[in-house]
XYZ file of C-alpha atoms in Angstrom:
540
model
C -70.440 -4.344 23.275
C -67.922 -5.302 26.061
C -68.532 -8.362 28.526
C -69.578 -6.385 31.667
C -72.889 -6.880 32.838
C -75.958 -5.396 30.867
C -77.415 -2.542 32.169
C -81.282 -2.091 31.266
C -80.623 0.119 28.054
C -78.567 -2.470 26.494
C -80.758 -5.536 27.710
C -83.501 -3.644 25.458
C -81.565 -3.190 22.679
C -80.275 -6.934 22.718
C -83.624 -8.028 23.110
C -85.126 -6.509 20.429
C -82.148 -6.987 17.779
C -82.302 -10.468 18.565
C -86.041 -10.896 17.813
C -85.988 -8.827 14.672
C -83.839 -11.363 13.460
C -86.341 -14.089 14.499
C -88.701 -12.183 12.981
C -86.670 -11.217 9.683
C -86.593 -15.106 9.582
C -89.913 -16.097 9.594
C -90.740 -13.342 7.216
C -88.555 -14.458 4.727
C -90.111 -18.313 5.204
C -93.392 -16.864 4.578
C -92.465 -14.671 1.212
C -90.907 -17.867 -0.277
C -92.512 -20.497 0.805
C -94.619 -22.738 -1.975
C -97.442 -23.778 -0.197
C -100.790 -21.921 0.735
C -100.183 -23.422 3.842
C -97.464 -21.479 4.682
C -96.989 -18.370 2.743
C -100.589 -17.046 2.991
C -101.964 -18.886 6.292
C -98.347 -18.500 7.822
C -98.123 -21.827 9.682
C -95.008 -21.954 10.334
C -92.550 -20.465 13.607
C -88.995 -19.377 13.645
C -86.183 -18.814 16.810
C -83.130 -18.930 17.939
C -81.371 -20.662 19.830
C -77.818 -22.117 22.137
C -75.821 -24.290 20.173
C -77.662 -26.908 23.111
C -80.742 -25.608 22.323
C -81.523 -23.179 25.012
C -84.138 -20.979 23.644
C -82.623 -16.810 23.331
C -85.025 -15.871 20.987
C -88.538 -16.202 18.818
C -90.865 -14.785 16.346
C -94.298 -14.003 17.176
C -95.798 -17.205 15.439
C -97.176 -20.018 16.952
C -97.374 -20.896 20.445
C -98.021 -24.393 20.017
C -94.843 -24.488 17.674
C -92.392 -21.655 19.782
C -93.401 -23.491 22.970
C -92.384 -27.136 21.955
C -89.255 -26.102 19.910
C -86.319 -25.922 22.509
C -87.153 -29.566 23.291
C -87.498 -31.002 20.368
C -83.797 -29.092 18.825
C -82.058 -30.147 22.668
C -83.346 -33.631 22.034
C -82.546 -33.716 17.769
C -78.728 -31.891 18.917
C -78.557 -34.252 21.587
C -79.418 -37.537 19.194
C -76.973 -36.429 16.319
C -74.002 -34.873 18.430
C -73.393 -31.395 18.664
C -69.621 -32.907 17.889
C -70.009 -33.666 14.368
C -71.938 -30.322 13.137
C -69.959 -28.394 10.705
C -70.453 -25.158 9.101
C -72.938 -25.365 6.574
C -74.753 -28.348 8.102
C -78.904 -27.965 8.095
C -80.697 -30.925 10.024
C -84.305 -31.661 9.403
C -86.510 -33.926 12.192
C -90.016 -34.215 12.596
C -90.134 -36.589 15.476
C -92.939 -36.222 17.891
C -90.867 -38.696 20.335
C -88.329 -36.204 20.574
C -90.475 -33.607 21.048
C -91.682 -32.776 17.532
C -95.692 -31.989 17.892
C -96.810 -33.891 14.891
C -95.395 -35.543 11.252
C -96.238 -32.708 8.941
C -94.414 -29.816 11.197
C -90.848 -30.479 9.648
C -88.526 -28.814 11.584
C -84.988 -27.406 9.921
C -82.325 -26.633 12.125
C -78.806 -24.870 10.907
C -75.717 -24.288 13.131
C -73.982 -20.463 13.513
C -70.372 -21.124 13.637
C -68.289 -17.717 13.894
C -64.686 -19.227 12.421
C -64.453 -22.707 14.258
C -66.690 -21.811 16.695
C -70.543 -22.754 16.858
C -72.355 -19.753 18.633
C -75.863 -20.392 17.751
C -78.819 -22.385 16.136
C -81.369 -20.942 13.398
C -84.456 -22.968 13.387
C -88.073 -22.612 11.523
C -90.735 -25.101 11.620
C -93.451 -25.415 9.136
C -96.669 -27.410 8.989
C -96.177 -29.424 5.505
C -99.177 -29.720 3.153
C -98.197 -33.653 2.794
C -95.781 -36.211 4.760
C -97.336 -39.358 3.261
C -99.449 -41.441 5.332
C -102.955 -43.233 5.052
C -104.963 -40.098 3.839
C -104.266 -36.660 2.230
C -103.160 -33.771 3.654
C -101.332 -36.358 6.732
C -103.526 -35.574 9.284
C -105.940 -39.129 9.534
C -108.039 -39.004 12.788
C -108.620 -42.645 12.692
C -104.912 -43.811 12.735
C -103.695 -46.172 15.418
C -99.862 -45.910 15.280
C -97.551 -43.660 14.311
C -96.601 -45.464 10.492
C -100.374 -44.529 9.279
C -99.397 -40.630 9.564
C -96.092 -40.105 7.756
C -93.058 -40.460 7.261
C -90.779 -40.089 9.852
C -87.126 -38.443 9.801
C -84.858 -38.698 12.606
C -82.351 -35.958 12.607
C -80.844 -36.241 10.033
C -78.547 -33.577 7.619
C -80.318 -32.186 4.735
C -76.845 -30.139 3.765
C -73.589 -31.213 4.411
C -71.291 -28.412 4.728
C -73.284 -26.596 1.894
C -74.542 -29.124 -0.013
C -77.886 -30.709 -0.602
C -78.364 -34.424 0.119
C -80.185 -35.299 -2.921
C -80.472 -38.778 -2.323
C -82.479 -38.315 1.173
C -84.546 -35.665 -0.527
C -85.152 -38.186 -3.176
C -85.886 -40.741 -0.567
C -88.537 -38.045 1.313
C -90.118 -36.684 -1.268
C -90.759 -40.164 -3.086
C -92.998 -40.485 -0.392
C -95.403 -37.372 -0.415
C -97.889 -36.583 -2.446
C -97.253 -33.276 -3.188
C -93.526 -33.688 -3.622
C -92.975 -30.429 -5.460
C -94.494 -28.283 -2.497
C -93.042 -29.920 0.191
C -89.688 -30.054 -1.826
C -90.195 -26.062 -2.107
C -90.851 -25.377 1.351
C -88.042 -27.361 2.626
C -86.078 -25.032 0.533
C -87.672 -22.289 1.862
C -86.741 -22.749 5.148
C -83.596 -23.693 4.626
C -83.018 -19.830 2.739
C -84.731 -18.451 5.795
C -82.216 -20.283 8.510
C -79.022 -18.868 6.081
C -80.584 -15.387 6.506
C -80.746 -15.974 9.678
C -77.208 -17.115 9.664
C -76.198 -13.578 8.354
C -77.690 -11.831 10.102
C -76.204 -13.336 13.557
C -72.570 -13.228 12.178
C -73.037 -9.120 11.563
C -74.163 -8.997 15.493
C -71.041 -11.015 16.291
C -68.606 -8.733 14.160
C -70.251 -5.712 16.310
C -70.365 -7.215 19.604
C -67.844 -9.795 18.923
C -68.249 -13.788 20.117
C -67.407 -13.220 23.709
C -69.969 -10.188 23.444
C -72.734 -11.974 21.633
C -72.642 -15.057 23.829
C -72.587 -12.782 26.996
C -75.750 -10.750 25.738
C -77.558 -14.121 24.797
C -77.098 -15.215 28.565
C -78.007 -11.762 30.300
C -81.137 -11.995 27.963
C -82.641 -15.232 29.250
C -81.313 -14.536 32.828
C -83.361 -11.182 32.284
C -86.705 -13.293 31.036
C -86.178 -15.302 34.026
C -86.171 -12.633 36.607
C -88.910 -10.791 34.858
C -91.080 -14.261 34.980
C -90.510 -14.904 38.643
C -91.700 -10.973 39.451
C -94.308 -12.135 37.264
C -95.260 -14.930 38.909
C -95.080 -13.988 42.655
C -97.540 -11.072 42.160
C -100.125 -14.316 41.124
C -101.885 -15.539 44.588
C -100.384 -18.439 46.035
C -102.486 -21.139 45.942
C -103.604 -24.377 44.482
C -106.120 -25.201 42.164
C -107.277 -28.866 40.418
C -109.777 -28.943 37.046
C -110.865 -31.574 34.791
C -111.848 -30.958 31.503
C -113.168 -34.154 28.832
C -111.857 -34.754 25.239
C -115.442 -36.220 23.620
C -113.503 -38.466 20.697
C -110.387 -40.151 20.498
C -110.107 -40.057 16.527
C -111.756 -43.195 15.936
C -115.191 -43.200 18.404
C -116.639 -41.057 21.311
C -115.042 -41.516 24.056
C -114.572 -39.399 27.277
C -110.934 -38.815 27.557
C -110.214 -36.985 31.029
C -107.225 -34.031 31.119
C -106.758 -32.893 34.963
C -105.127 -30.640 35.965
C -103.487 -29.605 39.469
C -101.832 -26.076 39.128
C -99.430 -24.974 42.201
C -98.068 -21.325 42.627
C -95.839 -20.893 45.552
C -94.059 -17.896 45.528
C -92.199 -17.213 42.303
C -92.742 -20.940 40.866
C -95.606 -22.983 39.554
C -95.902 -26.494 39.702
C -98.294 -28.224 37.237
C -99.383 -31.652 37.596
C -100.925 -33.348 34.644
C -100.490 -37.014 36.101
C -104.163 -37.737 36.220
C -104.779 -37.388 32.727
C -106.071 -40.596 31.111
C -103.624 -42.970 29.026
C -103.055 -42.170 25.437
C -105.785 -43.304 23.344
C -106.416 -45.892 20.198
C -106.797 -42.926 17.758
C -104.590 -39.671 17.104
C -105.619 -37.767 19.920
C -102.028 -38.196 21.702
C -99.767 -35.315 21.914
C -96.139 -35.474 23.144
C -94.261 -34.246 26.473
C -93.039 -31.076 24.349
C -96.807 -30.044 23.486
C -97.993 -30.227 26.677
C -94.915 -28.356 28.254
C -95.636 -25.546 25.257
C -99.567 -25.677 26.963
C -97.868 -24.884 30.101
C -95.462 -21.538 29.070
C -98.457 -20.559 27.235
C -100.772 -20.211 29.654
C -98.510 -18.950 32.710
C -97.458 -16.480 30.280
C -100.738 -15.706 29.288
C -101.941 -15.354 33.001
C -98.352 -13.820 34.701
C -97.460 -11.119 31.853
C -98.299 -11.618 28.382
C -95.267 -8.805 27.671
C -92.994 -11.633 29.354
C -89.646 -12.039 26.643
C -89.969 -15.639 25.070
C -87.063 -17.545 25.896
C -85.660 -20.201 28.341
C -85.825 -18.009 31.012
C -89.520 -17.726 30.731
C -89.647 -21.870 31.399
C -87.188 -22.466 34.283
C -89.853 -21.200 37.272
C -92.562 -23.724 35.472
C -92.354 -27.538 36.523
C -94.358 -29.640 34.793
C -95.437 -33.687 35.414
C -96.451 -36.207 33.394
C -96.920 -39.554 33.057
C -95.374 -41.648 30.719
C -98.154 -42.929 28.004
C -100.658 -40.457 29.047
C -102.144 -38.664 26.505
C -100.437 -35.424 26.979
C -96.946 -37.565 27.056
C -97.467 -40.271 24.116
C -95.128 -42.884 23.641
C -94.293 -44.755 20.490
C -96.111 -45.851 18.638
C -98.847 -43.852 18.943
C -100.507 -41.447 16.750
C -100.312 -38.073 17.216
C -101.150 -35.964 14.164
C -104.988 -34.543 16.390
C -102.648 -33.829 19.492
C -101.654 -30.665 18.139
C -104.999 -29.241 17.022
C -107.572 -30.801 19.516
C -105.933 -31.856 22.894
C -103.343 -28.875 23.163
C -106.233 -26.304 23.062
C -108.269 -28.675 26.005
C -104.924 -28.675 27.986
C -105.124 -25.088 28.097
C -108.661 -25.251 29.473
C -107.825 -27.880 31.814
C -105.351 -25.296 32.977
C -107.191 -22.150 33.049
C -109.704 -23.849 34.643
C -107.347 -25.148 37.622
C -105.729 -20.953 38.000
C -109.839 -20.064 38.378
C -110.079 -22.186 41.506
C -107.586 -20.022 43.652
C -107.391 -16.586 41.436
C -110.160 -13.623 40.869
C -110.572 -11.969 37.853
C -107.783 -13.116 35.975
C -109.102 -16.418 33.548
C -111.396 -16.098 30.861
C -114.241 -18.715 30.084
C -113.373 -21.598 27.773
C -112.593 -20.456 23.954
C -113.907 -22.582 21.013
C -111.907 -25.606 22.151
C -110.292 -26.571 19.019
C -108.411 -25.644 15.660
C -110.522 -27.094 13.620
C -108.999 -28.400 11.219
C -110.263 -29.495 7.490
C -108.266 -31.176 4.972
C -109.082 -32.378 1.005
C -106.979 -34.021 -0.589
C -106.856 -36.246 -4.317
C -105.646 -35.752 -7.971
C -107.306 -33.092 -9.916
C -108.578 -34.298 -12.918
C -107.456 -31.085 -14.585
C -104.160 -31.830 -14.180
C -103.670 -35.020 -13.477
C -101.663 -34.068 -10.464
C -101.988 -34.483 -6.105
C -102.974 -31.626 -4.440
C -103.899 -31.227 -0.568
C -105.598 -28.062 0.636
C -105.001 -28.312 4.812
C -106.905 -25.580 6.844
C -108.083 -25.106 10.578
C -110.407 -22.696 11.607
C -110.914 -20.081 13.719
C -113.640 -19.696 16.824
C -115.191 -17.883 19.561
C -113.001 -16.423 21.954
C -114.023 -16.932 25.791
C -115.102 -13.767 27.084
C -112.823 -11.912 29.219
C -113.420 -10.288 33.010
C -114.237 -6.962 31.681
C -114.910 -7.651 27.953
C -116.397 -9.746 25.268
C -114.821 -12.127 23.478
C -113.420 -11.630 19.904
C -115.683 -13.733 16.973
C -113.917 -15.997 14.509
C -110.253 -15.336 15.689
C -107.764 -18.601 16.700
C -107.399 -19.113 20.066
C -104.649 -20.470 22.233
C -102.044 -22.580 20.670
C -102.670 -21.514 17.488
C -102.041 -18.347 15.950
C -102.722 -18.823 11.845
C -103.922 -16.776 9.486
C -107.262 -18.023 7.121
C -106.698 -18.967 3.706
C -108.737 -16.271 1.471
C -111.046 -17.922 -0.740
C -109.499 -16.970 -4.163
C -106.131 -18.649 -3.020
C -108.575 -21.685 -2.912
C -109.905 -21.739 -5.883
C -107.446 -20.957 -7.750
C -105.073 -23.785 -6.403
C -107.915 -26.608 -5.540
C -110.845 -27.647 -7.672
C -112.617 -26.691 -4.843
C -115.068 -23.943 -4.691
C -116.439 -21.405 -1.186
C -119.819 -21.586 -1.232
C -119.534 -19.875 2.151
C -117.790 -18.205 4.693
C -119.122 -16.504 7.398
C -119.550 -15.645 11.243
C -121.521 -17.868 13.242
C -123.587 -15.193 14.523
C -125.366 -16.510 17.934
C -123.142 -19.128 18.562
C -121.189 -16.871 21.823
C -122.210 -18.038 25.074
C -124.242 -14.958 26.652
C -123.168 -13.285 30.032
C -122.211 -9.692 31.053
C -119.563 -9.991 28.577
C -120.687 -12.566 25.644
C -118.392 -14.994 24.379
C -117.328 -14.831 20.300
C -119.023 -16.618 17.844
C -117.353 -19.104 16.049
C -116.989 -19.369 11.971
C -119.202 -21.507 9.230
C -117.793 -22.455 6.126
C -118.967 -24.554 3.132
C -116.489 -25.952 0.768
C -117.661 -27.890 -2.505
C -115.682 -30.363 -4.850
C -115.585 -28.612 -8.200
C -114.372 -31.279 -10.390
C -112.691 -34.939 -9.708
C -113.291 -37.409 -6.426
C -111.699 -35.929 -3.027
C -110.928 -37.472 0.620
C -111.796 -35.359 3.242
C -110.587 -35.239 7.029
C -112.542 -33.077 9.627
C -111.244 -32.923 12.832
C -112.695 -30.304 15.737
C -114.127 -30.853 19.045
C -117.036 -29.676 21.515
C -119.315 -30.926 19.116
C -120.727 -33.236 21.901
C -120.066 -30.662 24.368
C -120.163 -27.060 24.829
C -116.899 -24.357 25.693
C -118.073 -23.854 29.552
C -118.722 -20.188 30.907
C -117.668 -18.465 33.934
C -118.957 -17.060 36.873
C -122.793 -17.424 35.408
C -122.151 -16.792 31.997
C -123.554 -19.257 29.644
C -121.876 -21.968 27.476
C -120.839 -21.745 24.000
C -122.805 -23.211 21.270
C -121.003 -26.496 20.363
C -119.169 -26.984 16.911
C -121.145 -29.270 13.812
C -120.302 -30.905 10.831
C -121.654 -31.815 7.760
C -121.670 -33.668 4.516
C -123.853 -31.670 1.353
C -125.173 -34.715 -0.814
C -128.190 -34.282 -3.308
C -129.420 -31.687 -1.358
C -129.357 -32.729 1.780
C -127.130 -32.041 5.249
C -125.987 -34.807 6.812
C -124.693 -34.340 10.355
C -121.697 -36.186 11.183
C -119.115 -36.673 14.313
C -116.813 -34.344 15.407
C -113.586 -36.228 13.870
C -114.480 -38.081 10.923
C -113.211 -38.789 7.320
C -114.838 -39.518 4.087
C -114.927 -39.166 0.176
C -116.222 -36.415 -2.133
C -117.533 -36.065 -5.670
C -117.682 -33.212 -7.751
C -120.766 -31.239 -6.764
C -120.772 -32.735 -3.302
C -119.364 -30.443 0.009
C -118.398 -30.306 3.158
C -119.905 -27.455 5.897
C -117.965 -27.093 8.860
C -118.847 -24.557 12.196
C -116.896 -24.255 14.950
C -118.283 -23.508 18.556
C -118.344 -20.006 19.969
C -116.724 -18.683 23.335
C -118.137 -18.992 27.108
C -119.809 -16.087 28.901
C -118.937 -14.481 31.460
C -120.530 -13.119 34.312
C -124.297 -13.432 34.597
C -126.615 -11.274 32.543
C -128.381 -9.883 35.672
C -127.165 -8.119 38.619
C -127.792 -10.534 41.390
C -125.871 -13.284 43.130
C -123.245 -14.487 40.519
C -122.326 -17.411 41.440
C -119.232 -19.322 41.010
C -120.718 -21.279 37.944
C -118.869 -23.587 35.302
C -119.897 -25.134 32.659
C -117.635 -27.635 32.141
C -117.887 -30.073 29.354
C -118.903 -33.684 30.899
C-alpha cells in the first residue's frame, strides 16, 4: 500500500482488516480465558489503538468498555511515559481516576514496535471475578471510598521486555480471592494483546510503517467525516431531560442526571453539568463512562453503521462537572457506576434528543445491568469462589416495533451464564430462569419483558450483592405508551419471599436463595388510535 491518499476501495479494506484483528483479539481472550466471567459471558472488550492512544480500531464488545478505553490508555500512556516503553512491555491499570470504569475491569495494554519504532497499542479489558475489597465478587454497593472496592494498580508493567514481573503479580494476586482465576485471565489477555501484536507486524510488512500509519489516519479521518454527515442529517435543535437514580448504594435517595443535548449542524454539544454531586455510596462513575454514554448514544441515534474510532468522538463535546456523579473524584466509590448510572445516563440522553427529534428515540429500556454476585469458600473444597452476573431486561420499544424481552441493553452487551456452567463451578443451584412475561410496558409497540431468576446456596454460607435499579420506579414510555413494570428482589428463607431494596447485600445458607427480576421496556405509542400525546413517563 503506498502513502497516497485512500480511495474508498482501500478505506474498506483497511477498515475491515483492522477490525478483524480487534476481533481475532478478543476471540482469542474469550477461548482462554479462566473465568466464567469471561470466557462464557464474554465480559471483556478489545481495540486498537495510536501509540497516544487515539482509538483506530475495536471489537464489537462492550460499549461501556470500547467507549471509555481511549481515555483511560491516553491517560495510563500519558502517566507512565510513552518514552520508557520498550518492546515487549505489557502495562496493566485499573484506575477509574484515569478513566478506568470500575476496579474489577483490569485493563492490559502492550506496545507494537516495528524495529525501534512504536506504531501501535493492543489493549483488552476484562471484568475480573475478584480485585479484593470489602465483599466478594468486588462489587459492594454500600462502599464509601474507593479502598473498600479493590485494589488499585496504577500503570504499571506486568512484562518487562518479555518477562513477567512476578513479584507485582505476587503482590496482586495476594490480595484476591480467587487468585488462580484472576492470575489466569491476566494471562489471558496478555496472549490475546501478543496475537494482536502479530498480527499488526504482518500488516506492516505488507503495507510497510509509513503505509500502516498512513491507513490508520485516513481511517479515523474517514469515521470522522462519516459522523459529521451523520450528524447534520439529525434536526438542529436543543433538548434538556432529567431522569432520577432511586439509591445511592447505601439508602434511597433521588439522585438527579440532566441532561442538555445541542446539535448544531454537524456537532453536538452535551451538557451534563446539572447532574447532582457524587454520592456517599458506589453510584459514581468517572469522566470516561460518561463520555462512553455519550458516543454511544449519538452513535446509536446518527448511524449505528458509524466505524468505531476517534473519529467517531471529535464532533461530540461533552461537560461535566468536577465531583458530579457522572465525573467522580477520588475517593469515591465507583464499582455501581458502571452497571446502574451509565444505563440512566443514556436515558437522561435519549430523553433530551426526544424533545427536538420525531421518530427517532425509543422509550426507556430496563434501566440497569443488574447485576448479582455470591461469593464465599465452598465447603467442598475448601477454596474462594465468586460467581459475578448481571442480567438482562426489557428493551424500550422502538417507533415502529416492539421491544426485544430479556436482551442487555445499552452499555452493556454480555452474554448470560448457562446454568450448567453454574453449577458445575458454584455450589449454587438454578431453581429458575425465565422471561418475565407481562412485565413490557404496553403501547402500539409493547416494550420487552425483563428476566426472573432464582439462585439457591447448595452447600456452605455465601455473601450476596444485588445491585439493579427502577425498583422504586418504572422505565418511562413514549408518546402514550405505558411504563415498564419496575425490577424486585428477594431473599427465599424457610419458605418465605422477602422483598428487599434495589441495591442491597446480605448472607446465605445452604438451602436459602436469592430471586432477582429485572424491569421490562417502555411502550410506545398509545394502544388506541386517537390523540397521542406527547406523554413520558419519567421516573420521579
Amino acid at each position: 500500500m503506498t502513502t497516497k491518499d485512500l480511495n474508498a476501495v482501500e478505506l474498506e479494506i483497511v477498515r475491515n482488516r483492522l477490525t478483524s484483528v480487534s476481533e481475532e483479539v478478543g476471540t482469542a481472550l474469550i477461548r482462554t480465558a479462566y473465568s466464567p466471567n469471561i470466557k462464557d459471558r464474554r465480559d471483556c472488550s478489545a481495540g486498537i489503538y495510536a501509540p497516544d492512544g487515539q482509538l483506530i480500531s475495536q471489537a464489537e464488545h462492550i460499549p461501556l468498555h470500547l467507549g471509555l478505553m481511549p481515555t483511560l490508555i491516553a491517560a495510563a500512556i500519558k502517566q507512565f511515559g510513552s518514552e520508557k516503553l520498550e518492546p515487549g512491555d505489557v502495562l496493566m491499570t485499573n484506575n477509574p481516576y484515569l478513566g478506568g470504569a470500575h476496579l474489577p475491569d483490569v485493563c492490559i495494554i502492550s506496545p507494537v514496535f516495528a524495529g525501534d519504532e512504536q506504531i501501535a497499542l493492543v489493549a483488552t479489558m476484562a471484568h475480573h471475578v475478584d480485585v479484593g475489597g470489602m465483599t466478594p465478587g468486588s462489587m459492594a454497593t454500600h462502599s464509601t471510598e474507593i479502598f473498600q472496592e479493590g485494589i488499585r494498580l496504577p500503570p504499571v508493567r506486568l512484562f518487562q521486555r518479555g518477562e513477567l514481573q512476578r513479584e507485582l503479580l505476587d503482590v496482586v494476586v495476594t490480595n484476591l480471592r480467587t487468585a488462580d482465576k484472576t492470575r489466569g485471565d491476566l494471562m489471558a489477555q496478555v496472549a490475546a494483546n501478543r496475537l494482536g501484536e502479530r498480527r499488526l507486524l504482518e500488516l506492516v510488512e505488507e503495507w510497510g510503517t509509513d503505509g500502516f500509519e498512513r491507513s490508520c489516519r485516513a481511517l479515523v479521518e474517514y469515521g470522522e467525516r462519516r459522523t459529521r454527515a451523520a450528524i447534520s442529517a439529525l434536526p438542529d435543535g436543543t433538548g434538556e431531560f432529567t431522569d432520577i437514580l432511586e439509591h445511592d448504594g447505601i439508602g434511597p435517595a433521588e439522585l438527579r442526571i440532566s441532561a442538555t443535548v445541542t446539535v448544531s449542524g454537524d456537532e453536538v454539544t452535551i451538557d451534563l453539568r446539572d447532574t447532582s454531586d457524587q454520592a456517599r455510596g458506589a453510584v459514581n462513575c468517572s469522566f470516561a463512562v460518561a463520555q462512553a454514554a455519550a458516543a454511544y448514544v449519538v452513535k446509536m441515534l446518527a448511524d449505528p453503521t458509524l466505524p468505531s474510532n476517534a473519529g467517531l468522538t471529535a464532533p461530540i463535546t461533552l461537560l461535566t462537572r468536577p465531583g458530579s456523579l457522572v465525573h467522580a473524584e477520588f475517593p469515591a466509590p465507583v464499582a455501581h457506576g458502571n452497571t446502574q448510572t451509565s444505563q440512566r445516563l443514556v436515558d437522561a440522553l435519549l430523553g433530551a434528543f426526544e424533545e427536538f427529534t420525531e421518530e427517532l428515540v425509543p422509550a426507556a429500556s430496563s434501566g440497569s445491568m443488574s447485576i448479582l454476585t455470591v461469593g464465599g469458600v465452598d465447603p467442598a473444597t475448601g477454596r474462594y469462589y465468586s460467581y459475578v452476573e448481571t442480567y438482562g431486561g426489557g428493551q424500550g420499544a422502538h417507533p415502529d416495533q416492539d421491544g426485544a424481552n430479556a436482551v442487555h441493553t445499552h452499555m452493556t452487551n454480555t452474554r448470560n451464564t448457562p446454568c450448567e456452567v453454574i453449577e458445575r463451578e458454584y455450589p449454587l443451584r438454578v431453581e429458575a430462569y425465565r422471561i418475565a412475561r407481562g412485565t413490557g410496558g404496553q403501547g402500539r409497540y409493547r416494550g420487552g419483558d425483563g428476566i426472573e431468576r432464582h439462585i439457591t446456596v447448595s452447600r456452605g454460607t455465601a455473601s450476596v450483592v444485588v445491585g439493579t435499579s427502577r425498583a422504586t420506579t418504572q422505565p418511562w414510555g413514549l408518546h402514550g405508551g405505558e411504563a415498564g413494570t419496575s425490577a424486585q428482589v428477594n431473599v427465599c428463607r424457610g419458605g418465605e419471599d422477602l422483598a428487599q431494596p434495589a441495591m442491597t447485600a446480605f448472607d446465605l445458607s445452604a438451602g436459602e436463595g436469592v430471586s432477582i427480576r429485572t424491569a421490562g421496556g417502555g411502550g410506545y405509542g398509545s394502544c388506541q388510535n386517537t390523540d397521542e400525546s406527547e406523554t413520558r413517563k419519567a421516573a420521579r
